């Protein structure tokens, strides 16, 4: 893009695209993911009652996207856990967040400046996860746009999409919290990124990969920081989303059909049958005489 050349941002974008996620960014991702699990209702009780269930839930939070994308690509779901170094690092972060003496790690991570930094680093890893899922699907299904979108979305937001299964591990069953029924902000922003990267990989978006990485990463980091500082959960494109929903998916108002079209003579409880007997007294007397 000419804007990148004019602002001398190409080198910065290239440097960001070559940034290694291991170990610091991955560590931040694991810490924030496990802290999010700990803040779920009943998670602390589960950690005391069944440490293994707590650990398994934490690994779903940390590697849920990789597991879900592997299932979609017909790969072994345990393949993401084959990296022993990452698994041990995530397990260490789980232990420190839940069981560190004096609760030092969780208390330190809950300090706003520290949590802002860790969350921003986690958002950076989201870009690489989405791009990794899109390119992985693109290698296997060339020009399979919708497959690329689905796999990139799953890899970037798999922890949320698997939330019902993760809750089941902890003994909780809340089907109404399904992410497909009511998407959270991470799920929405990940879907947006997956669409953008898929369009770029299929040459529908005239922009280079490292430039899109820079734009998308800058957007999600600054927006997440804004949301945390202001205590807001508003989505930047919520107005556009609401407009599209009202335009495309809301049924038009219709008049209710007439509910009383059946003749009264055919109704078992019609007005004619409910009227009191108005027989002429003289006729009744004649009837008695006849009987």
PDB file of C-alpha atoms in Angstrom:
ATOM      1  CA  UNK A   1       0.000   0.000   0.000  1.00  0.00           C
ATOM      2  CA  UNK A   2       1.185   3.523  -0.781  1.00  0.00           C
ATOM      3  CA  UNK A   3       0.233   4.650   2.711  1.00  0.00           C
ATOM      4  CA  UNK A   4       2.787   2.293   4.239  1.00  0.00           C
ATOM      5  CA  UNK A   5       5.509   3.606   1.980  1.00  0.00           C
ATOM      6  CA  UNK A   6       4.543   7.210   2.635  1.00  0.00           C
ATOM      7  CA  UNK A   7       4.578   6.742   6.424  1.00  0.00           C
ATOM      8  CA  UNK A   8       7.655   4.474   6.380  1.00  0.00           C
ATOM      9  CA  UNK A   9       5.704   1.693   8.068  1.00  0.00           C
ATOM     10  CA  UNK A  10       6.847  -1.137   5.826  1.00  0.00           C
ATOM     11  CA  UNK A  11       9.865  -1.957   7.959  1.00  0.00           C
ATOM     12  CA  UNK A  12       7.759  -1.902  11.111  1.00  0.00           C
ATOM     13  CA  UNK A  13       5.173  -4.179   9.507  1.00  0.00           C
ATOM     14  CA  UNK A  14       7.874  -6.585   8.331  1.00  0.00           C
ATOM     15  CA  UNK A  15       9.424  -6.621  11.778  1.00  0.00           C
ATOM     16  CA  UNK A  16       6.064  -7.428  13.354  1.00  0.00           C
ATOM     17  CA  UNK A  17       5.413 -10.206  10.850  1.00  0.00           C
ATOM     18  CA  UNK A  18       8.763 -11.799  11.727  1.00  0.00           C
ATOM     19  CA  UNK A  19       8.198 -11.523  15.486  1.00  0.00           C
ATOM     20  CA  UNK A  20       8.567 -14.797  17.363  1.00  0.00           C
ATOM     21  CA  UNK A  21       5.696 -15.742  19.667  1.00  0.00           C
ATOM     22  CA  UNK A  22       7.734 -18.120  21.813  1.00  0.00           C
ATOM     23  CA  UNK A  23       8.254 -17.830  24.704  1.00  0.00           C
ATOM     24  CA  UNK A  24       7.066 -14.426  25.931  1.00  0.00           C
ATOM     25  CA  UNK A  25       3.907 -13.930  23.863  1.00  0.00           C
ATOM     26  CA  UNK A  26       2.880 -17.556  24.301  1.00  0.00           C
ATOM     27  CA  UNK A  27       3.444 -17.217  28.027  1.00  0.00           C
ATOM     28  CA  UNK A  28       1.205 -14.140  28.154  1.00  0.00           C
ATOM     29  CA  UNK A  29      -1.460 -16.063  26.216  1.00  0.00           C
ATOM     30  CA  UNK A  30      -1.325 -18.936  28.700  1.00  0.00           C
ATOM     31  CA  UNK A  31      -1.465 -16.654  31.752  1.00  0.00           C
ATOM     32  CA  UNK A  32      -4.458 -14.638  30.529  1.00  0.00           C
ATOM     33  CA  UNK A  33      -6.272 -17.786  29.363  1.00  0.00           C
ATOM     34  CA  UNK A  34      -5.835 -19.527  32.718  1.00  0.00           C
ATOM     35  CA  UNK A  35      -6.795 -16.367  34.594  1.00  0.00           C
ATOM     36  CA  UNK A  36      -9.974 -16.191  32.529  1.00  0.00           C
ATOM     37  CA  UNK A  37     -10.752 -19.772  33.538  1.00  0.00           C
ATOM     38  CA  UNK A  38     -10.068 -19.039  37.196  1.00  0.00           C
ATOM     39  CA  UNK A  39     -12.558 -16.159  37.098  1.00  0.00           C
ATOM     40  CA  UNK A  40     -15.352 -18.449  35.912  1.00  0.00           C
ATOM     41  CA  UNK A  41     -17.969 -19.286  38.582  1.00  0.00           C
ATOM     42  CA  UNK A  42     -17.041 -22.452  40.442  1.00  0.00           C
ATOM     43  CA  UNK A  43     -13.558 -22.791  38.907  1.00  0.00           C
ATOM     44  CA  UNK A  44     -11.745 -22.396  42.230  1.00  0.00           C
ATOM     45  CA  UNK A  45     -13.890 -25.095  43.820  1.00  0.00           C
ATOM     46  CA  UNK A  46     -13.066 -27.441  40.947  1.00  0.00           C
ATOM     47  CA  UNK A  47      -9.342 -26.704  41.376  1.00  0.00           C
ATOM     48  CA  UNK A  48      -9.559 -27.914  44.973  1.00  0.00           C
ATOM     49  CA  UNK A  49     -11.829 -30.864  44.287  1.00  0.00           C
ATOM     50  CA  UNK A  50     -10.186 -32.162  41.089  1.00  0.00           C
ATOM     51  CA  UNK A  51      -6.850 -30.649  40.010  1.00  0.00           C
ATOM     52  CA  UNK A  52      -6.813 -32.845  36.915  1.00  0.00           C
ATOM     53  CA  UNK A  53     -10.179 -31.512  35.698  1.00  0.00           C
ATOM     54  CA  UNK A  54      -8.905 -27.994  36.352  1.00  0.00           C
ATOM     55  CA  UNK A  55      -5.725 -28.685  34.384  1.00  0.00           C
ATOM     56  CA  UNK A  56      -7.658 -30.221  31.488  1.00  0.00           C
ATOM     57  CA  UNK A  57      -9.970 -27.206  31.340  1.00  0.00           C
ATOM     58  CA  UNK A  58      -6.951 -24.905  31.340  1.00  0.00           C
ATOM     59  CA  UNK A  59      -5.390 -26.755  28.423  1.00  0.00           C
ATOM     60  CA  UNK A  60      -8.652 -26.357  26.482  1.00  0.00           C
ATOM     61  CA  UNK A  61      -8.469 -22.636  27.157  1.00  0.00           C
ATOM     62  CA  UNK A  62      -4.851 -22.527  26.003  1.00  0.00           C
ATOM     63  CA  UNK A  63      -4.967 -24.933  23.045  1.00  0.00           C
ATOM     64  CA  UNK A  64      -8.683 -25.090  22.200  1.00  0.00           C
ATOM     65  CA  UNK A  65      -8.238 -23.310  18.883  1.00  0.00           C
ATOM     66  CA  UNK A  66      -5.504 -25.649  17.710  1.00  0.00           C
ATOM     67  CA  UNK A  67      -7.513 -28.715  18.775  1.00  0.00           C
ATOM     68  CA  UNK A  68     -10.695 -27.542  17.018  1.00  0.00           C
ATOM     69  CA  UNK A  69      -8.889 -26.581  13.814  1.00  0.00           C
ATOM     70  CA  UNK A  70      -7.119 -29.962  13.797  1.00  0.00           C
ATOM     71  CA  UNK A  71     -10.495 -31.714  14.010  1.00  0.00           C
ATOM     72  CA  UNK A  72     -11.807 -29.636  11.118  1.00  0.00           C
ATOM     73  CA  UNK A  73      -8.764 -30.483   9.003  1.00  0.00           C
ATOM     74  CA  UNK A  74      -9.112 -34.220   9.774  1.00  0.00           C
ATOM     75  CA  UNK A  75      -5.894 -34.214  11.790  1.00  0.00           C
ATOM     76  CA  UNK A  76      -5.341 -35.840  15.164  1.00  0.00           C
ATOM     77  CA  UNK A  77      -6.867 -33.593  17.887  1.00  0.00           C
ATOM     78  CA  UNK A  78      -3.904 -34.401  20.158  1.00  0.00           C
ATOM     79  CA  UNK A  79      -1.414 -33.099  17.592  1.00  0.00           C
ATOM     80  CA  UNK A  80      -1.305 -29.600  19.157  1.00  0.00           C
ATOM     81  CA  UNK A  81      -0.242 -31.208  22.426  1.00  0.00           C
ATOM     82  CA  UNK A  82       2.737 -32.911  20.801  1.00  0.00           C
ATOM     83  CA  UNK A  83       4.881 -29.831  21.435  1.00  0.00           C
ATOM     84  CA  UNK A  84       6.163 -30.796  24.857  1.00  0.00           C
ATOM     85  CA  UNK A  85       7.784 -27.435  25.529  1.00  0.00           C
ATOM     86  CA  UNK A  86       4.580 -25.473  24.986  1.00  0.00           C
ATOM     87  CA  UNK A  87       2.549 -27.986  26.967  1.00  0.00           C
ATOM     88  CA  UNK A  88       4.930 -27.809  29.926  1.00  0.00           C
ATOM     89  CA  UNK A  89       4.973 -24.012  29.766  1.00  0.00           C
ATOM     90  CA  UNK A  90       1.164 -23.864  29.758  1.00  0.00           C
ATOM     91  CA  UNK A  91       1.014 -26.356  32.631  1.00  0.00           C
ATOM     92  CA  UNK A  92       3.467 -24.256  34.623  1.00  0.00           C
ATOM     93  CA  UNK A  93       1.347 -21.141  34.101  1.00  0.00           C
ATOM     94  CA  UNK A  94      -1.721 -23.106  35.188  1.00  0.00           C
ATOM     95  CA  UNK A  95      -0.050 -24.229  38.397  1.00  0.00           C
ATOM     96  CA  UNK A  96       1.230 -20.752  39.241  1.00  0.00           C
ATOM     97  CA  UNK A  97      -2.120 -19.056  38.611  1.00  0.00           C
ATOM     98  CA  UNK A  98      -4.098 -21.547  40.708  1.00  0.00           C
ATOM     99  CA  UNK A  99      -1.663 -22.818  43.328  1.00  0.00           C
ATOM    100  CA  UNK A 100       1.164 -20.295  43.719  1.00  0.00           C
ATOM    101  CA  UNK A 101       1.943 -19.568  47.412  1.00  0.00           C
ATOM    102  CA  UNK A 102       0.215 -16.413  48.672  1.00  0.00           C
ATOM    103  CA  UNK A 103      -1.603 -16.299  45.329  1.00  0.00           C
ATOM    104  CA  UNK A 104       1.235 -14.086  44.124  1.00  0.00           C
ATOM    105  CA  UNK A 105       0.993 -14.733  40.370  1.00  0.00           C
ATOM    106  CA  UNK A 106      -2.746 -14.153  40.085  1.00  0.00           C
ATOM    107  CA  UNK A 107      -2.590 -11.075  42.301  1.00  0.00           C
ATOM    108  CA  UNK A 108       0.232  -9.617  40.221  1.00  0.00           C
ATOM    109  CA  UNK A 109      -1.537 -10.443  36.955  1.00  0.00           C
ATOM    110  CA  UNK A 110      -4.707  -8.754  38.212  1.00  0.00           C
ATOM    111  CA  UNK A 111      -2.965  -5.389  38.557  1.00  0.00           C
ATOM    112  CA  UNK A 112      -4.353  -3.264  35.727  1.00  0.00           C
ATOM    113  CA  UNK A 113      -1.064  -2.170  34.065  1.00  0.00           C
ATOM    114  CA  UNK A 114       0.277  -5.732  34.145  1.00  0.00           C
ATOM    115  CA  UNK A 115      -2.974  -7.175  32.833  1.00  0.00           C
ATOM    116  CA  UNK A 116      -3.065  -4.588  30.052  1.00  0.00           C
ATOM    117  CA  UNK A 117       0.389  -5.628  28.873  1.00  0.00           C
ATOM    118  CA  UNK A 118      -0.386  -9.352  29.085  1.00  0.00           C
ATOM    119  CA  UNK A 119      -3.717  -8.937  27.308  1.00  0.00           C
ATOM    120  CA  UNK A 120      -2.121  -6.898  24.521  1.00  0.00           C
ATOM    121  CA  UNK A 121       0.481  -9.640  24.050  1.00  0.00           C
ATOM    122  CA  UNK A 122      -2.275 -12.249  23.950  1.00  0.00           C
ATOM    123  CA  UNK A 123      -4.085 -10.270  21.242  1.00  0.00           C
ATOM    124  CA  UNK A 124      -0.893 -10.296  19.185  1.00  0.00           C
ATOM    125  CA  UNK A 125      -0.893 -14.096  19.310  1.00  0.00           C
ATOM    126  CA  UNK A 126      -4.502 -14.051  18.036  1.00  0.00           C
ATOM    127  CA  UNK A 127      -3.281 -12.627  14.720  1.00  0.00           C
ATOM    128  CA  UNK A 128      -0.773 -15.451  14.268  1.00  0.00           C
ATOM    129  CA  UNK A 129      -3.346 -18.094  15.176  1.00  0.00           C
ATOM    130  CA  UNK A 130      -5.878 -16.769  12.657  1.00  0.00           C
ATOM    131  CA  UNK A 131      -3.273 -16.424   9.920  1.00  0.00           C
ATOM    132  CA  UNK A 132      -1.900 -19.881  10.701  1.00  0.00           C
ATOM    133  CA  UNK A 133      -5.346 -21.472  10.375  1.00  0.00           C
ATOM    134  CA  UNK A 134      -6.069 -19.652   7.117  1.00  0.00           C
ATOM    135  CA  UNK A 135      -2.762 -20.608   5.500  1.00  0.00           C
ATOM    136  CA  UNK A 136      -3.063 -24.203   6.730  1.00  0.00           C
ATOM    137  CA  UNK A 137      -6.485 -24.545   5.120  1.00  0.00           C
ATOM    138  CA  UNK A 138      -5.283 -22.729   1.984  1.00  0.00           C
ATOM    139  CA  UNK A 139      -2.491 -25.249   1.438  1.00  0.00           C
ATOM    140  CA  UNK A 140      -4.907 -28.173   1.565  1.00  0.00           C
ATOM    141  CA  UNK A 141      -7.919 -26.551  -0.114  1.00  0.00           C
ATOM    142  CA  UNK A 142      -6.657 -24.077  -2.671  1.00  0.00           C
ATOM    143  CA  UNK A 143      -9.066 -21.180  -3.148  1.00  0.00           C
ATOM    144  CA  UNK A 144     -11.437 -22.769  -0.643  1.00  0.00           C
ATOM    145  CA  UNK A 145     -12.489 -19.418   0.747  1.00  0.00           C
ATOM    146  CA  UNK A 146     -15.137 -20.596   3.186  1.00  0.00           C
ATOM    147  CA  UNK A 147     -12.960 -23.444   4.453  1.00  0.00           C
ATOM    148  CA  UNK A 148     -10.144 -20.983   5.077  1.00  0.00           C
ATOM    149  CA  UNK A 149     -12.485 -18.658   6.966  1.00  0.00           C
ATOM    150  CA  UNK A 150     -13.848 -21.502   9.091  1.00  0.00           C
ATOM    151  CA  UNK A 151     -10.452 -22.963  10.003  1.00  0.00           C
ATOM    152  CA  UNK A 152      -8.911 -19.552  10.726  1.00  0.00           C
ATOM    153  CA  UNK A 153     -11.896 -18.683  12.912  1.00  0.00           C
ATOM    154  CA  UNK A 154     -11.678 -21.996  14.757  1.00  0.00           C
ATOM    155  CA  UNK A 155      -7.946 -21.671  15.399  1.00  0.00           C
ATOM    156  CA  UNK A 156      -8.235 -18.102  16.677  1.00  0.00           C
ATOM    157  CA  UNK A 157     -11.390 -18.477  18.788  1.00  0.00           C
ATOM    158  CA  UNK A 158     -11.496 -22.201  19.498  1.00  0.00           C
ATOM    159  CA  UNK A 159     -11.392 -21.682  23.265  1.00  0.00           C
ATOM    160  CA  UNK A 160     -14.700 -19.834  23.128  1.00  0.00           C
ATOM    161  CA  UNK A 161     -16.258 -22.152  20.566  1.00  0.00           C
ATOM    162  CA  UNK A 162     -15.408 -25.134  22.798  1.00  0.00           C
ATOM    163  CA  UNK A 163     -16.681 -23.412  25.943  1.00  0.00           C
ATOM    164  CA  UNK A 164     -19.634 -25.803  26.366  1.00  0.00           C
ATOM    165  CA  UNK A 165     -17.345 -28.829  26.298  1.00  0.00           C
ATOM    166  CA  UNK A 166     -14.931 -27.131  28.701  1.00  0.00           C
ATOM    167  CA  UNK A 167     -17.799 -26.354  31.079  1.00  0.00           C
ATOM    168  CA  UNK A 168     -18.870 -29.992  30.909  1.00  0.00           C
ATOM    169  CA  UNK A 169     -15.397 -31.010  32.110  1.00  0.00           C
ATOM    170  CA  UNK A 170     -15.985 -28.857  35.204  1.00  0.00           C
ATOM    171  CA  UNK A 171     -19.443 -30.355  35.751  1.00  0.00           C
ATOM    172  CA  UNK A 172     -21.368 -27.402  34.340  1.00  0.00           C
ATOM    173  CA  UNK A 173     -23.884 -27.635  31.510  1.00  0.00           C
ATOM    174  CA  UNK A 174     -25.175 -24.345  30.113  1.00  0.00           C
ATOM    175  CA  UNK A 175     -26.191 -24.812  26.469  1.00  0.00           C
ATOM    176  CA  UNK A 176     -27.630 -21.297  26.387  1.00  0.00           C
ATOM    177  CA  UNK A 177     -24.058 -19.935  26.591  1.00  0.00           C
ATOM    178  CA  UNK A 178     -23.177 -21.395  23.189  1.00  0.00           C
ATOM    179  CA  UNK A 179     -20.954 -18.933  21.314  1.00  0.00           C
ATOM    180  CA  UNK A 180     -22.921 -19.458  18.125  1.00  0.00           C
ATOM    181  CA  UNK A 181     -26.102 -18.278  19.853  1.00  0.00           C
ATOM    182  CA  UNK A 182     -24.531 -15.169  21.350  1.00  0.00           C
ATOM    183  CA  UNK A 183     -21.048 -14.365  20.130  1.00  0.00           C
ATOM    184  CA  UNK A 184     -18.625 -12.666  22.469  1.00  0.00           C
ATOM    185  CA  UNK A 185     -16.232  -9.931  21.367  1.00  0.00           C
ATOM    186  CA  UNK A 186     -13.213 -12.276  20.866  1.00  0.00           C
ATOM    187  CA  UNK A 187     -15.285 -14.575  18.683  1.00  0.00           C
ATOM    188  CA  UNK A 188     -16.544 -11.692  16.549  1.00  0.00           C
ATOM    189  CA  UNK A 189     -13.172 -10.004  16.094  1.00  0.00           C
ATOM    190  CA  UNK A 190     -11.563 -13.348  15.262  1.00  0.00           C
ATOM    191  CA  UNK A 191     -14.190 -14.029  12.603  1.00  0.00           C
ATOM    192  CA  UNK A 192     -13.503 -10.590  11.150  1.00  0.00           C
ATOM    193  CA  UNK A 193      -9.775 -11.305  11.010  1.00  0.00           C
ATOM    194  CA  UNK A 194     -10.340 -14.709   9.451  1.00  0.00           C
ATOM    195  CA  UNK A 195     -12.456 -13.165   6.690  1.00  0.00           C
ATOM    196  CA  UNK A 196      -9.840 -10.479   5.986  1.00  0.00           C
ATOM    197  CA  UNK A 197      -6.895 -12.888   5.871  1.00  0.00           C
ATOM    198  CA  UNK A 198      -8.836 -15.367   3.734  1.00  0.00           C
ATOM    199  CA  UNK A 199      -9.735 -12.661   1.226  1.00  0.00           C
ATOM    200  CA  UNK A 200      -6.110 -11.544   1.161  1.00  0.00           C
ATOM    201  CA  UNK A 201      -4.816 -15.087   0.618  1.00  0.00           C
ATOM    202  CA  UNK A 202      -7.282 -15.556  -2.271  1.00  0.00           C
ATOM    203  CA  UNK A 203      -6.115 -12.260  -3.828  1.00  0.00           C
ATOM    204  CA  UNK A 204      -9.459 -10.560  -3.314  1.00  0.00           C
ATOM    205  CA  UNK A 205      -7.898  -7.986  -0.996  1.00  0.00           C
ATOM    206  CA  UNK A 206      -5.113  -5.921  -2.619  1.00  0.00           C
ATOM    207  CA  UNK A 207      -2.731  -5.792   0.315  1.00  0.00           C
ATOM    208  CA  UNK A 208       0.402  -7.664   1.333  1.00  0.00           C
ATOM    209  CA  UNK A 209       0.335 -10.142   4.190  1.00  0.00           C
ATOM    210  CA  UNK A 210       2.688  -8.265   6.516  1.00  0.00           C
ATOM    211  CA  UNK A 211       0.703  -5.062   6.007  1.00  0.00           C
ATOM    212  CA  UNK A 212      -2.575  -6.773   6.908  1.00  0.00           C
ATOM    213  CA  UNK A 213      -0.882  -8.331   9.947  1.00  0.00           C
ATOM    214  CA  UNK A 214       0.147  -4.860  11.090  1.00  0.00           C
ATOM    215  CA  UNK A 215      -3.306  -3.303  10.532  1.00  0.00           C
ATOM    216  CA  UNK A 216      -5.265  -6.128  12.167  1.00  0.00           C
ATOM    217  CA  UNK A 217      -2.908  -6.440  15.136  1.00  0.00           C
ATOM    218  CA  UNK A 218      -2.966  -2.692  15.727  1.00  0.00           C
ATOM    219  CA  UNK A 219      -6.757  -2.708  15.600  1.00  0.00           C
ATOM    220  CA  UNK A 220      -7.352  -5.564  18.055  1.00  0.00           C
ATOM    221  CA  UNK A 221      -4.672  -4.417  20.513  1.00  0.00           C
ATOM    222  CA  UNK A 222      -5.830  -0.795  20.664  1.00  0.00           C
ATOM    223  CA  UNK A 223      -9.498  -1.732  20.818  1.00  0.00           C
ATOM    224  CA  UNK A 224      -8.987  -4.300  23.579  1.00  0.00           C
ATOM    225  CA  UNK A 225      -6.913  -1.793  25.548  1.00  0.00           C
ATOM    226  CA  UNK A 226      -9.661   0.809  25.139  1.00  0.00           C
ATOM    227  CA  UNK A 227     -12.303  -1.638  26.333  1.00  0.00           C
ATOM    228  CA  UNK A 228     -10.308  -2.529  29.442  1.00  0.00           C
ATOM    229  CA  UNK A 229      -9.489   1.072  30.346  1.00  0.00           C
ATOM    230  CA  UNK A 230     -13.068   2.284  29.887  1.00  0.00           C
ATOM    231  CA  UNK A 231     -14.684  -0.845  31.285  1.00  0.00           C
ATOM    232  CA  UNK A 232     -16.743  -1.083  28.117  1.00  0.00           C
ATOM    233  CA  UNK A 233     -17.856  -4.131  26.175  1.00  0.00           C
ATOM    234  CA  UNK A 234     -18.999  -2.246  23.088  1.00  0.00           C
ATOM    235  CA  UNK A 235     -17.930  -3.653  19.748  1.00  0.00           C
ATOM    236  CA  UNK A 236     -16.593  -1.053  17.261  1.00  0.00           C
ATOM    237  CA  UNK A 237     -18.821  -2.366  14.491  1.00  0.00           C
ATOM    238  CA  UNK A 238     -21.888  -2.960  16.655  1.00  0.00           C
ATOM    239  CA  UNK A 239     -23.861  -0.244  14.837  1.00  0.00           C
ATOM    240  CA  UNK A 240     -23.030  -1.762  11.436  1.00  0.00           C
ATOM    241  CA  UNK A 241     -23.869  -5.218  12.745  1.00  0.00           C
ATOM    242  CA  UNK A 242     -27.207  -3.987  14.101  1.00  0.00           C
ATOM    243  CA  UNK A 243     -28.037  -2.267  10.801  1.00  0.00           C
ATOM    244  CA  UNK A 244     -27.256  -5.370   8.746  1.00  0.00           C
ATOM    245  CA  UNK A 245     -29.284  -7.526  11.112  1.00  0.00           C
ATOM    246  CA  UNK A 246     -32.324  -5.262  10.952  1.00  0.00           C
ATOM    247  CA  UNK A 247     -32.018  -4.965   7.176  1.00  0.00           C
ATOM    248  CA  UNK A 248     -31.430  -8.588   6.224  1.00  0.00           C
ATOM    249  CA  UNK A 249     -32.653 -10.876   9.000  1.00  0.00           C
ATOM    250  CA  UNK A 250     -35.681  -9.284  10.675  1.00  0.00           C
ATOM    251  CA  UNK A 251     -39.015 -10.525   9.376  1.00  0.00           C
ATOM    252  CA  UNK A 252     -41.362  -7.766   8.173  1.00  0.00           C
ATOM    253  CA  UNK A 253     -44.345  -6.909  10.307  1.00  0.00           C
ATOM    254  CA  UNK A 254     -47.508  -8.698   9.222  1.00  0.00           C
ATOM    255  CA  UNK A 255     -51.099  -8.358  10.297  1.00  0.00           C
ATOM    256  CA  UNK A 256     -52.354 -11.246  12.379  1.00  0.00           C
ATOM    257  CA  UNK A 257     -54.951 -13.337  10.536  1.00  0.00           C
ATOM    258  CA  UNK A 258     -58.586 -13.209  11.587  1.00  0.00           C
ATOM    259  CA  UNK A 259     -59.098 -15.655  14.386  1.00  0.00           C
ATOM    260  CA  UNK A 260     -62.879 -15.879  14.182  1.00  0.00           C
ATOM    261  CA  UNK A 261     -63.804 -17.032  10.678  1.00  0.00           C
ATOM    262  CA  UNK A 262     -65.834 -20.147  11.607  1.00  0.00           C
ATOM    263  CA  UNK A 263     -69.605 -19.752  11.342  1.00  0.00           C
ATOM    264  CA  UNK A 264     -71.303 -19.672  14.702  1.00  0.00           C
ATOM    265  CA  UNK A 265     -73.554 -22.563  13.759  1.00  0.00           C
ATOM    266  CA  UNK A 266     -70.534 -24.870  13.421  1.00  0.00           C
ATOM    267  CA  UNK A 267     -68.969 -23.941  16.756  1.00  0.00           C
ATOM    268  CA  UNK A 268     -69.591 -26.354  19.604  1.00  0.00           C
ATOM    269  CA  UNK A 269     -69.516 -23.496  22.071  1.00  0.00           C
ATOM    270  CA  UNK A 270     -70.916 -20.845  19.732  1.00  0.00           C
ATOM    271  CA  UNK A 271     -73.130 -18.028  20.732  1.00  0.00           C
ATOM    272  CA  UNK A 272     -76.231 -19.814  19.456  1.00  0.00           C
ATOM    273  CA  UNK A 273     -75.720 -22.801  21.740  1.00  0.00           C
ATOM    274  CA  UNK A 274     -75.018 -20.620  24.769  1.00  0.00           C
ATOM    275  CA  UNK A 275     -78.215 -18.579  24.502  1.00  0.00           C
ATOM    276  CA  UNK A 276     -80.957 -19.397  27.011  1.00  0.00           C
ATOM    277  CA  UNK A 277     -83.991 -21.259  25.740  1.00  0.00           C
ATOM    278  CA  UNK A 278     -86.518 -18.699  24.555  1.00  0.00           C
ATOM    279  CA  UNK A 279     -89.315 -21.137  23.642  1.00  0.00           C
ATOM    280  CA  UNK A 280     -92.804 -19.640  23.591  1.00  0.00           C
ATOM    281  CA  UNK A 281     -94.642 -20.642  26.799  1.00  0.00           C
ATOM    282  CA  UNK A 282     -97.760 -21.401  24.799  1.00  0.00           C
ATOM    283  CA  UNK A 283     -95.875 -23.845  22.579  1.00  0.00           C
ATOM    284  CA  UNK A 284     -94.431 -25.516  25.632  1.00  0.00           C
ATOM    285  CA  UNK A 285     -97.881 -25.949  27.105  1.00  0.00           C
ATOM    286  CA  UNK A 286     -99.134 -27.482  23.866  1.00  0.00           C
ATOM    287  CA  UNK A 287     -96.182 -29.876  23.917  1.00  0.00           C
ATOM    288  CA  UNK A 288     -97.057 -31.008  27.418  1.00  0.00           C
ATOM    289  CA  UNK A 289    -100.634 -31.644  26.359  1.00  0.00           C
ATOM    290  CA  UNK A 290     -99.451 -33.708  23.419  1.00  0.00           C
ATOM    291  CA  UNK A 291     -97.204 -35.833  25.662  1.00  0.00           C
TER     292      UNK A 291
END
